[in-house]
DNA sequence: GGATGTGAATCCATTCACAGCA
DNA sequence: TGCTGTGAATGGATTCACATCC
């Protein structure tokens, strides 16, 4: 296929496809069509085909996609072949929940370091991980950790972000309600829980 | 302004604008321009203007937007004038964190009921709320609760969703990694934590 | 002068429709 | 025949540029 910039939206759907494939019976047929996959995930089949086509000819015309090969292919694209270690910044209510969250396993991502500002929490061992002072963030580069999850109060978010960037972190999952300023080579994905909830009442039928 | 369908993206930005306005000094100038607001929130100023223009002439040419009036206006649009009560389904790690989450206050949304499947948790009182059996979900309609937060395992998600819809819930914030089938008059907003994290490695510089 | 509100233009993503291959 | 891969068409949302109004 000729060169095309891969849309962010496509990248975002690849993990969804991967999870869909993982939940597929491994024993039965070895192949799956774009239509079958689309049906399970509630997306359109041309979307699946176009998304995958950005990365070369992965499927077989007349047959479909080999399930195992497709899984491997998506993992390779997303760089999820070998386990990624992530740093969790902030061990408050949300941080603690994220540390126990099991939904990262499918994607071979694992939280392997936890940082805190609160001195009372530093040094505690949680889920076999010793909570470190945020000043230790600078050690992330030599520890090979380049992904971070930010679950701290908004006020400190930019300070800590700067530290993360200094430490060579290239991807940040931001749970704070702040815009994080970062260079273009650092990817920030925002999850704004408050905003997501605040949208709902708008859609309620009038009178409810 | 003539009739135009309001894009979902616009609705999603309104809470962001609202939060931005709330953090603005209340004492100083009474007005704010689209440019000032855009700067704080890191969006483009024509975007702010177009978003707001969907709802009539809110601003004053040559002056800007009256901060207090704009806040009130956005709250009215989003139906956030009076406090909305929300039901939390699932008191696991994530559910517990969400119950303590303080980021809903800005938007006048408050969790006022908690439901669980696990009998060991039912009856416990957390944050002054007594955890109820999921079978009680049917009581939501007469309790005037029409928004729900779903933080349960994927397996049960559709079953519980059906219960919520039966109970008249019109908006669901879905933290499960499943597609929820719902009628068009029920709004589902998805937060897929695993997928959001799984996207990050793709953007890392090669070799990292 | 200065900032809004908005049609027009642009950009981006989704969907279609079909050529080409197994 | 059946399904992929893809250029073309469509559909939406963002951005521009300017007429309009305080």
Coordinates of C-alpha atoms (C1' of nucleotides) in Angstrom, one line a residue:
Chain A
X1 CA 0.0 0.0 0.0
X2 CA 1.1 3.5 -0.7
X3 CA 2.1 5.8 2.1
X4 CA -0.7 7.2 4.2
X5 CA -0.5 8.8 7.6
X6 CA -2.2 6.5 10.0
X7 CA -5.0 8.3 11.8
X8 CA -5.0 8.4 15.6
X9 CA -8.5 7.0 15.5
X10 CA -7.1 3.9 13.8
X11 CA -4.4 3.4 16.4
X12 CA -7.1 3.8 19.1
X13 CA -9.2 1.0 17.5
X14 CA -6.3 -1.5 17.2
X15 CA -6.3 -2.4 20.9
X16 CA -10.1 -2.9 20.5
X17 CA -9.6 -5.3 17.6
X18 CA -6.8 -7.1 19.6
X19 CA -9.1 -7.6 22.6
X20 CA -11.8 -8.8 20.3
X21 CA -9.5 -11.3 18.7
X22 CA -8.3 -12.6 22.1
X23 CA -11.9 -13.3 23.2
X24 CA -12.4 -15.3 20.0
X25 CA -12.4 -19.1 20.2
X26 CA -8.9 -20.2 19.6
X27 CA -9.8 -23.7 18.6
X28 CA -12.3 -23.4 15.7
X29 CA -11.6 -21.8 12.4
X30 CA -8.2 -20.2 12.0
X31 CA -9.6 -17.3 10.0
X32 CA -11.9 -14.4 10.6
X33 CA -13.4 -12.0 8.1
X34 CA -13.6 -8.3 8.6
X35 CA -17.3 -8.7 8.8
X36 CA -17.2 -11.3 11.6
X37 CA -14.8 -9.1 13.6
X38 CA -16.8 -6.0 12.9
X39 CA -20.0 -7.7 14.1
X40 CA -18.5 -8.7 17.5
X41 CA -17.1 -5.2 18.1
X42 CA -20.0 -3.2 16.8
X43 CA -18.0 -1.4 14.1
X44 CA -18.4 -1.3 10.3
X45 CA -16.5 -3.9 8.3
X46 CA -14.9 -1.4 5.8
X47 CA -13.5 0.4 8.8
X48 CA -11.8 -2.8 10.0
X49 CA -10.4 -3.4 6.5
X50 CA -9.2 0.2 6.0
X51 CA -7.6 0.3 9.5
X52 CA -5.7 -2.8 8.9
X53 CA -4.7 -1.9 5.3
X54 CA -2.6 1.0 6.6
X55 CA -0.1 -1.6 7.7
X56 CA 0.3 -3.7 4.5
X57 CA -1.6 -6.7 3.1
X58 CA -2.4 -8.6 6.2
X59 CA -5.4 -10.5 5.0
X60 CA -6.1 -13.1 2.3
X61 CA -8.7 -12.1 -0.3
X62 CA -11.5 -14.6 -0.4
X63 CA -10.5 -16.0 3.0
X64 CA -10.1 -13.4 5.7
X65 CA -7.5 -12.8 8.4
X66 CA -5.6 -15.5 10.1
X67 CA -6.5 -14.9 13.7
X68 CA -3.1 -15.7 15.3
X69 CA -1.2 -13.8 12.7
X70 CA -3.5 -10.8 13.0
X71 CA -3.1 -10.7 16.8
X72 CA 0.7 -10.9 16.4
X73 CA 0.6 -8.2 13.7
X74 CA -1.4 -5.8 15.8
X75 CA 0.8 -6.4 18.8
X76 CA 3.8 -5.6 16.6
X77 CA 2.3 -2.4 15.3
X78 CA 1.4 -1.2 18.8
X79 CA 4.7 -2.4 20.2
X80 CA 3.0 -4.7 22.6
X81 CA 5.1 -7.7 21.8
X82 CA 7.2 -7.6 24.9
X83 CA 5.8 -6.4 28.2
X84 CA 5.9 -2.7 28.8
X85 CA 6.6 -1.3 32.2
X86 CA 4.6 1.7 33.3
X87 CA 5.1 4.1 36.2
X88 CA 2.1 5.2 38.2
X89 CA 2.3 8.6 39.6
X90 CA 0.0 9.2 42.5
X91 CA -1.3 6.6 45.0
X92 CA -4.5 8.2 46.0
X93 CA -7.9 6.5 45.6
X94 CA -7.7 6.4 41.8
X95 CA -4.0 5.4 41.8
X96 CA -4.6 2.5 44.1
X97 CA -7.5 1.3 41.9
X98 CA -5.4 1.6 38.8
X99 CA -2.6 -0.4 40.4
X100 CA -5.1 -3.3 41.0
X101 CA -6.7 -2.9 37.6
X102 CA -6.6 -6.1 35.7
X103 CA -7.5 -4.7 32.3
X104 CA -3.9 -3.9 31.3
X105 CA -2.8 -7.5 31.1
X106 CA -4.4 -8.2 27.7
X107 CA -2.1 -5.5 26.3
X108 CA 1.1 -6.6 28.1
X109 CA 1.4 -3.5 30.1
X110 CA 2.3 -3.7 33.7
X111 CA 2.7 -1.0 36.4
X112 CA 6.2 -1.6 37.8
X113 CA 6.8 1.6 39.8
X114 CA 4.7 3.9 42.0
X115 CA 5.6 7.5 42.9
X116 CA 4.1 9.8 45.6
X117 CA 4.5 13.2 47.0
X118 CA 3.0 12.4 50.4
X119 CA 5.8 11.4 52.7
X120 CA 3.5 9.2 54.7
X121 CA 2.9 6.9 51.7
X122 CA 6.5 6.8 50.5
X123 CA 8.2 3.6 51.5
X124 CA 5.1 1.6 51.8
X125 CA 4.9 -1.6 49.8
X126 CA 1.8 -2.1 47.7
X127 CA 1.2 -5.0 45.4
X128 CA 4.9 -5.9 45.9
X129 CA 5.9 -2.4 44.7
X130 CA 7.7 0.0 47.0
X131 CA 6.3 3.6 46.7
X132 CA 9.0 6.1 45.9
X133 CA 9.4 9.8 46.2
X134 CA 8.5 11.7 43.0
X135 CA 12.1 13.0 43.0
X136 CA 13.0 9.4 42.0
X137 CA 11.2 9.9 38.7
X138 CA 14.5 10.9 37.2
X139 CA 15.6 7.3 37.5
X140 CA 13.0 6.1 35.0
X141 CA 15.2 6.4 32.0
X142 CA 17.8 4.0 33.2
X143 CA 15.1 1.7 34.4
X144 CA 13.7 1.5 30.9
X145 CA 10.3 2.9 31.8
X146 CA 8.9 5.2 29.2
X147 CA 5.2 5.2 29.9
X148 CA 3.5 6.9 32.8
X149 CA 0.0 7.1 34.3
X150 CA -0.8 10.3 36.0
X151 CA -3.3 10.2 38.8
X152 CA -2.5 13.2 41.0
X153 CA -4.2 16.5 41.9
X154 CA -4.4 19.0 39.0
X155 CA -2.2 21.5 40.8
X156 CA 0.9 19.4 40.6
X157 CA 0.3 17.9 37.2
X158 CA 2.4 20.1 35.0
X159 CA 5.4 20.0 37.5
X160 CA 5.3 16.2 37.5
X161 CA 4.8 16.1 33.7
X162 CA 8.0 18.1 33.3
X163 CA 9.8 15.7 35.5
X164 CA 8.5 12.8 33.5
X165 CA 9.6 14.3 30.2
X166 CA 13.0 15.1 31.6
X167 CA 13.2 11.4 32.5
X168 CA 12.6 10.4 28.9
X169 CA 9.0 9.3 29.3
X170 CA 7.4 9.3 25.9
X171 CA 3.7 8.5 26.7
X172 CA 1.5 9.8 29.5
X173 CA -2.0 8.6 30.4
X174 CA -3.4 11.7 32.1
X175 CA -6.3 11.3 34.5
X176 CA -6.0 14.9 35.8
X177 CA -8.4 17.5 34.5
X178 CA -5.6 19.7 33.3
X179 CA -4.1 20.3 29.9
X180 CA -0.5 19.0 29.9
X181 CA 2.0 20.9 27.9
X182 CA 4.5 18.5 26.3
X183 CA 6.7 18.4 23.3
X184 CA 5.3 16.9 20.1
X185 CA 7.4 13.7 20.5
X186 CA 5.6 13.0 23.8
X187 CA 2.1 11.5 23.5
X188 CA -0.5 12.5 26.0
X189 CA -3.8 10.6 26.2
X190 CA -6.4 12.3 28.4
X191 CA -9.1 10.6 30.4
X192 CA -11.3 13.2 32.0
X193 CA -13.7 11.4 34.2
X194 CA -15.6 14.5 35.4
X195 CA -16.2 15.8 31.9
X196 CA -17.4 12.4 30.6
X197 CA -19.9 12.2 33.4
X198 CA -21.0 15.8 33.0
X199 CA -22.0 15.2 29.4
X200 CA -24.7 12.7 30.3
X201 CA -27.5 14.9 31.6
X202 CA -27.6 16.8 28.3
X203 CA -28.8 13.7 26.6
X204 CA -31.6 12.9 29.1
X205 CA -35.1 13.3 27.8
X206 CA -36.6 16.6 28.9
X207 CA -38.3 16.4 32.2
X208 CA -36.1 13.6 33.6
Chain B
X1 CA -29.0 31.5 14.9
X2 CA -30.5 29.1 12.5
X3 CA -31.1 25.5 13.4
X4 CA -28.0 23.3 13.4
X5 CA -27.5 19.9 14.9
X6 CA -25.1 20.4 17.9
X7 CA -22.1 18.1 17.4
X8 CA -21.3 15.6 20.2
X9 CA -17.8 17.1 20.3
X10 CA -19.3 20.5 21.2
X11 CA -21.2 19.0 24.1
X12 CA -18.1 17.3 25.2
X13 CA -16.2 20.6 25.3
X14 CA -18.8 22.5 27.2
X15 CA -17.9 21.0 30.6
X16 CA -14.3 21.9 29.8
X17 CA -15.3 25.5 29.2
X18 CA -17.3 25.5 32.4
X19 CA -14.4 24.2 34.5
X20 CA -12.2 26.8 32.9
X21 CA -14.6 29.6 33.7
X22 CA -14.9 28.4 37.3
X23 CA -11.1 28.5 37.8
X24 CA -11.2 32.1 36.5
X25 CA -10.8 34.9 39.0
X26 CA -14.3 35.9 40.0
X27 CA -13.3 39.4 41.2
X28 CA -11.6 41.1 38.3
X29 CA -13.1 41.8 35.0
X30 CA -16.6 40.6 34.5
X31 CA -16.1 39.6 30.9
X32 CA -13.9 37.2 29.0
X33 CA -13.2 37.0 25.3
X34 CA -13.2 33.8 23.3
X35 CA -9.5 34.3 22.9
X36 CA -8.8 34.5 26.6
X37 CA -10.8 31.4 27.3
X38 CA -9.3 29.5 24.4
X39 CA -5.8 30.3 25.6
X40 CA -6.4 29.0 29.1
X41 CA -7.9 25.7 27.8
X42 CA -5.5 25.3 24.9
X43 CA -8.2 25.3 22.2
X44 CA -8.7 27.6 19.3
X45 CA -10.8 30.7 19.7
X46 CA -13.1 30.2 16.7
X47 CA -13.9 26.8 18.1
X48 CA -15.1 28.4 21.4
X49 CA -17.2 30.9 19.4
X50 CA -18.8 28.4 17.1
X51 CA -19.5 26.0 20.0
X52 CA -21.3 28.7 22.0
X53 CA -23.1 30.1 18.9
X54 CA -25.1 26.9 18.6
X55 CA -27.1 28.0 21.6
X56 CA -27.9 31.5 20.6
X57 CA -26.3 34.9 20.9
X58 CA -24.6 34.5 24.3
X59 CA -21.8 37.0 23.9
X60 CA -21.6 40.7 23.2
X61 CA -19.7 41.8 20.1
X62 CA -16.8 44.1 21.0
X63 CA -16.9 43.0 24.6
X64 CA -16.9 39.2 25.0
X65 CA -18.8 36.9 27.3
X66 CA -20.1 37.8 30.8
X67 CA -18.4 35.2 32.9
X68 CA -21.2 34.6 35.4
X69 CA -23.9 34.5 32.7
X70 CA -21.8 32.2 30.5
X71 CA -21.4 29.8 33.4
X72 CA -25.1 29.8 34.0
X73 CA -25.8 29.4 30.4
X74 CA -23.5 26.4 30.0
X75 CA -25.0 24.8 33.1
X76 CA -28.5 25.3 31.7
X77 CA -27.5 23.7 28.4
X78 CA -25.9 20.7 30.1
X79 CA -28.8 20.5 32.6
X80 CA -26.4 20.9 35.4
X81 CA -28.3 23.6 37.2
X82 CA -29.7 21.5 39.9
X83 CA -27.7 18.6 41.4
X84 CA -27.9 15.4 39.5
X85 CA -27.9 12.1 41.4
X86 CA -26.0 9.2 39.9
X87 CA -26.0 5.6 40.7
X88 CA -22.7 3.7 41.0
X89 CA -22.8 0.1 39.9
X90 CA -20.0 -2.0 41.2
X91 CA -18.0 -1.3 44.4
X92 CA -14.7 -2.9 43.4
X93 CA -11.4 -1.1 43.3
X94 CA -12.5 1.3 40.7
X95 CA -16.0 1.8 42.0
X96 CA -14.6 2.7 45.5
X97 CA -12.2 5.2 43.9
X98 CA -15.0 6.8 41.9
X99 CA -17.2 7.1 45.0
X100 CA -14.5 9.2 46.6
X101 CA -13.6 11.1 43.4
X102 CA -14.0 14.8 44.0
X103 CA -14.0 15.9 40.3
X104 CA -17.7 15.5 39.9
X105 CA -18.5 18.4 42.2
X106 CA -17.7 21.1 39.7
X107 CA -20.5 19.7 37.6
X108 CA -23.1 19.3 40.3
X109 CA -23.2 15.5 39.9
X110 CA -23.2 13.4 43.0
X111 CA -23.2 9.6 43.5
X112 CA -26.2 8.9 45.7
X113 CA -26.7 5.2 45.4
X114 CA -24.3 2.2 45.1
X115 CA -25.2 -1.3 43.9
X116 CA -23.3 -4.6 44.1
X117 CA -23.7 -8.2 43.2
X118 CA -21.4 -9.5 45.9
X119 CA -23.5 -10.3 48.9
X120 CA -20.6 -9.7 51.3
X121 CA -20.6 -6.0 50.2
X122 CA -24.3 -5.5 50.2
X123 CA -25.5 -3.7 53.3
X124 CA -22.2 -2.1 54.1
X125 CA -22.2 1.7 54.5
X126 CA -19.6 3.6 52.5
X127 CA -19.4 7.4 52.4
X128 CA -22.8 7.4 54.1
X129 CA -24.3 5.3 51.4
X130 CA -25.7 1.9 52.0
X131 CA -24.7 -0.6 49.3
X132 CA -27.7 -2.3 47.7
X133 CA -28.3 -5.4 45.8
X134 CA -28.4 -4.9 42.0
X135 CA -31.9 -6.2 42.0
X136 CA -32.8 -2.8 43.6
X137 CA -31.8 -1.0 40.5
X138 CA -35.5 -1.2 39.5
X139 CA -36.2 1.4 42.1
X140 CA -34.1 4.1 40.4
X141 CA -37.0 5.5 38.4
X142 CA -39.0 6.4 41.4
X143 CA -35.9 7.7 43.2
X144 CA -35.4 10.1 40.3
X145 CA -32.0 8.8 39.4
X146 CA -31.4 8.7 35.7
X147 CA -27.6 8.6 35.3
X148 CA -25.4 5.6 36.1
X149 CA -21.8 4.8 36.4
X150 CA -20.9 1.2 35.4
X151 CA -17.7 -0.2 37.1
X152 CA -18.3 -3.9 37.1
X153 CA -16.7 -6.9 35.3
X154 CA -17.3 -7.1 31.6
X155 CA -19.3 -10.3 31.9
X156 CA -22.2 -8.8 33.7
X157 CA -22.2 -5.5 31.9
X158 CA -25.0 -6.1 29.4
X159 CA -27.3 -7.7 32.0
X160 CA -26.9 -4.8 34.3
X161 CA -27.3 -2.3 31.5
X162 CA -30.6 -3.9 30.6
X163 CA -31.7 -3.5 34.2
X164 CA -30.6 0.1 34.1
X165 CA -32.5 0.8 31.0
X166 CA -35.6 -0.9 32.4
X167 CA -35.3 1.4 35.4
X168 CA -35.5 4.5 33.1
X169 CA -31.8 5.4 33.2
X170 CA -31.0 7.6 30.2
X171 CA -27.2 8.0 30.5
X172 CA -24.5 5.5 31.3
X173 CA -20.8 6.1 31.9
X174 CA -19.3 2.8 31.0
X175 CA -15.9 1.8 32.5
X176 CA -16.2 -1.8 31.3
X177 CA -14.4 -2.9 28.2
X178 CA -17.6 -4.0 26.5
X179 CA -19.8 -2.5 23.9
X180 CA -23.2 -1.9 25.6
X181 CA -26.2 -2.3 23.5
X182 CA -28.8 0.3 24.3
X183 CA -31.7 2.1 22.6
X184 CA -30.9 5.4 20.8
X185 CA -32.5 7.4 23.5
X186 CA -30.0 6.2 26.1
X187 CA -26.6 7.8 25.9
X188 CA -23.6 5.6 26.6
X189 CA -20.2 7.3 27.1
X190 CA -17.3 4.8 27.2
X191 CA -14.1 5.1 29.2
X192 CA -11.8 2.3 28.2
X193 CA -8.8 2.6 30.4
X194 CA -7.0 -0.4 29.0
X195 CA -7.3 0.7 25.4
X196 CA -6.1 4.3 26.3
X197 CA -3.0 2.9 27.9
X198 CA -2.4 0.4 25.2
X199 CA -2.1 3.2 22.6
X200 CA 0.9 4.8 24.2
X201 CA 3.7 2.5 23.2
X202 CA 2.9 3.0 19.5
X203 CA 4.0 6.6 19.8
X204 CA 7.2 5.9 21.6
X205 CA 10.4 6.7 19.6
X206 CA 11.8 3.5 18.0
X207 CA 14.3 1.8 20.3
X208 CA 12.6 2.9 23.5
Chain C
dG1 C1' -11.6 49.6 17.8
dG2 C1' -12.6 45.2 19.2
dA3 C1' -14.9 41.0 19.6
dT4 C1' -18.9 38.1 18.3
dG5 C1' -21.5 35.1 15.1
dT6 C1' -21.4 32.6 10.8
dG7 C1' -21.2 31.1 5.8
dA8 C1' -17.5 29.2 3.2
dA9 C1' -13.4 26.6 2.8
dT10 C1' -10.6 23.2 4.5
dC11 C1' -9.3 19.2 6.7
dC12 C1' -10.0 14.6 8.4
dA13 C1' -12.4 10.3 9.0
dT14 C1' -15.9 7.1 7.6
dT15 C1' -18.3 4.7 4.2
dC16 C1' -19.0 3.1 -0.3
dA17 C1' -18.3 0.4 -4.3
dC18 C1' -15.6 -2.2 -6.9
dA19 C1' -11.3 -4.1 -9.1
dG20 C1' -8.4 -7.8 -8.1
dC21 C1' -6.9 -12.0 -6.1
dA22 C1' -7.4 -16.8 -3.7
Chain D
dT1 C1' -17.6 -17.3 -5.4
dG2 C1' -16.0 -14.6 -1.4
dC3 C1' -13.3 -11.5 0.8
dT4 C1' -9.5 -8.1 0.8
dG5 C1' -7.6 -3.6 -0.3
dT6 C1' -8.4 1.0 -1.9
dG7 C1' -9.6 5.1 -4.8
dA8 C1' -13.6 7.9 -4.8
dA9 C1' -17.5 9.9 -2.5
dT10 C1' -19.6 11.3 1.5
dG11 C1' -20.2 13.3 5.9
dG12 C1' -18.6 16.0 10.0
dA13 C1' -16.0 18.9 12.4
dT14 C1' -12.5 22.5 12.5
dT15 C1' -10.7 26.7 10.9
dC16 C1' -10.9 30.8 8.3
dA17 C1' -12.3 35.3 7.1
dC18 C1' -15.3 38.8 7.3
dA19 C1' -19.8 41.1 7.9
dT20 C1' -22.0 42.8 11.9
dC21 C1' -22.7 44.9 16.1
dC22 C1' -21.4 47.2 20.8

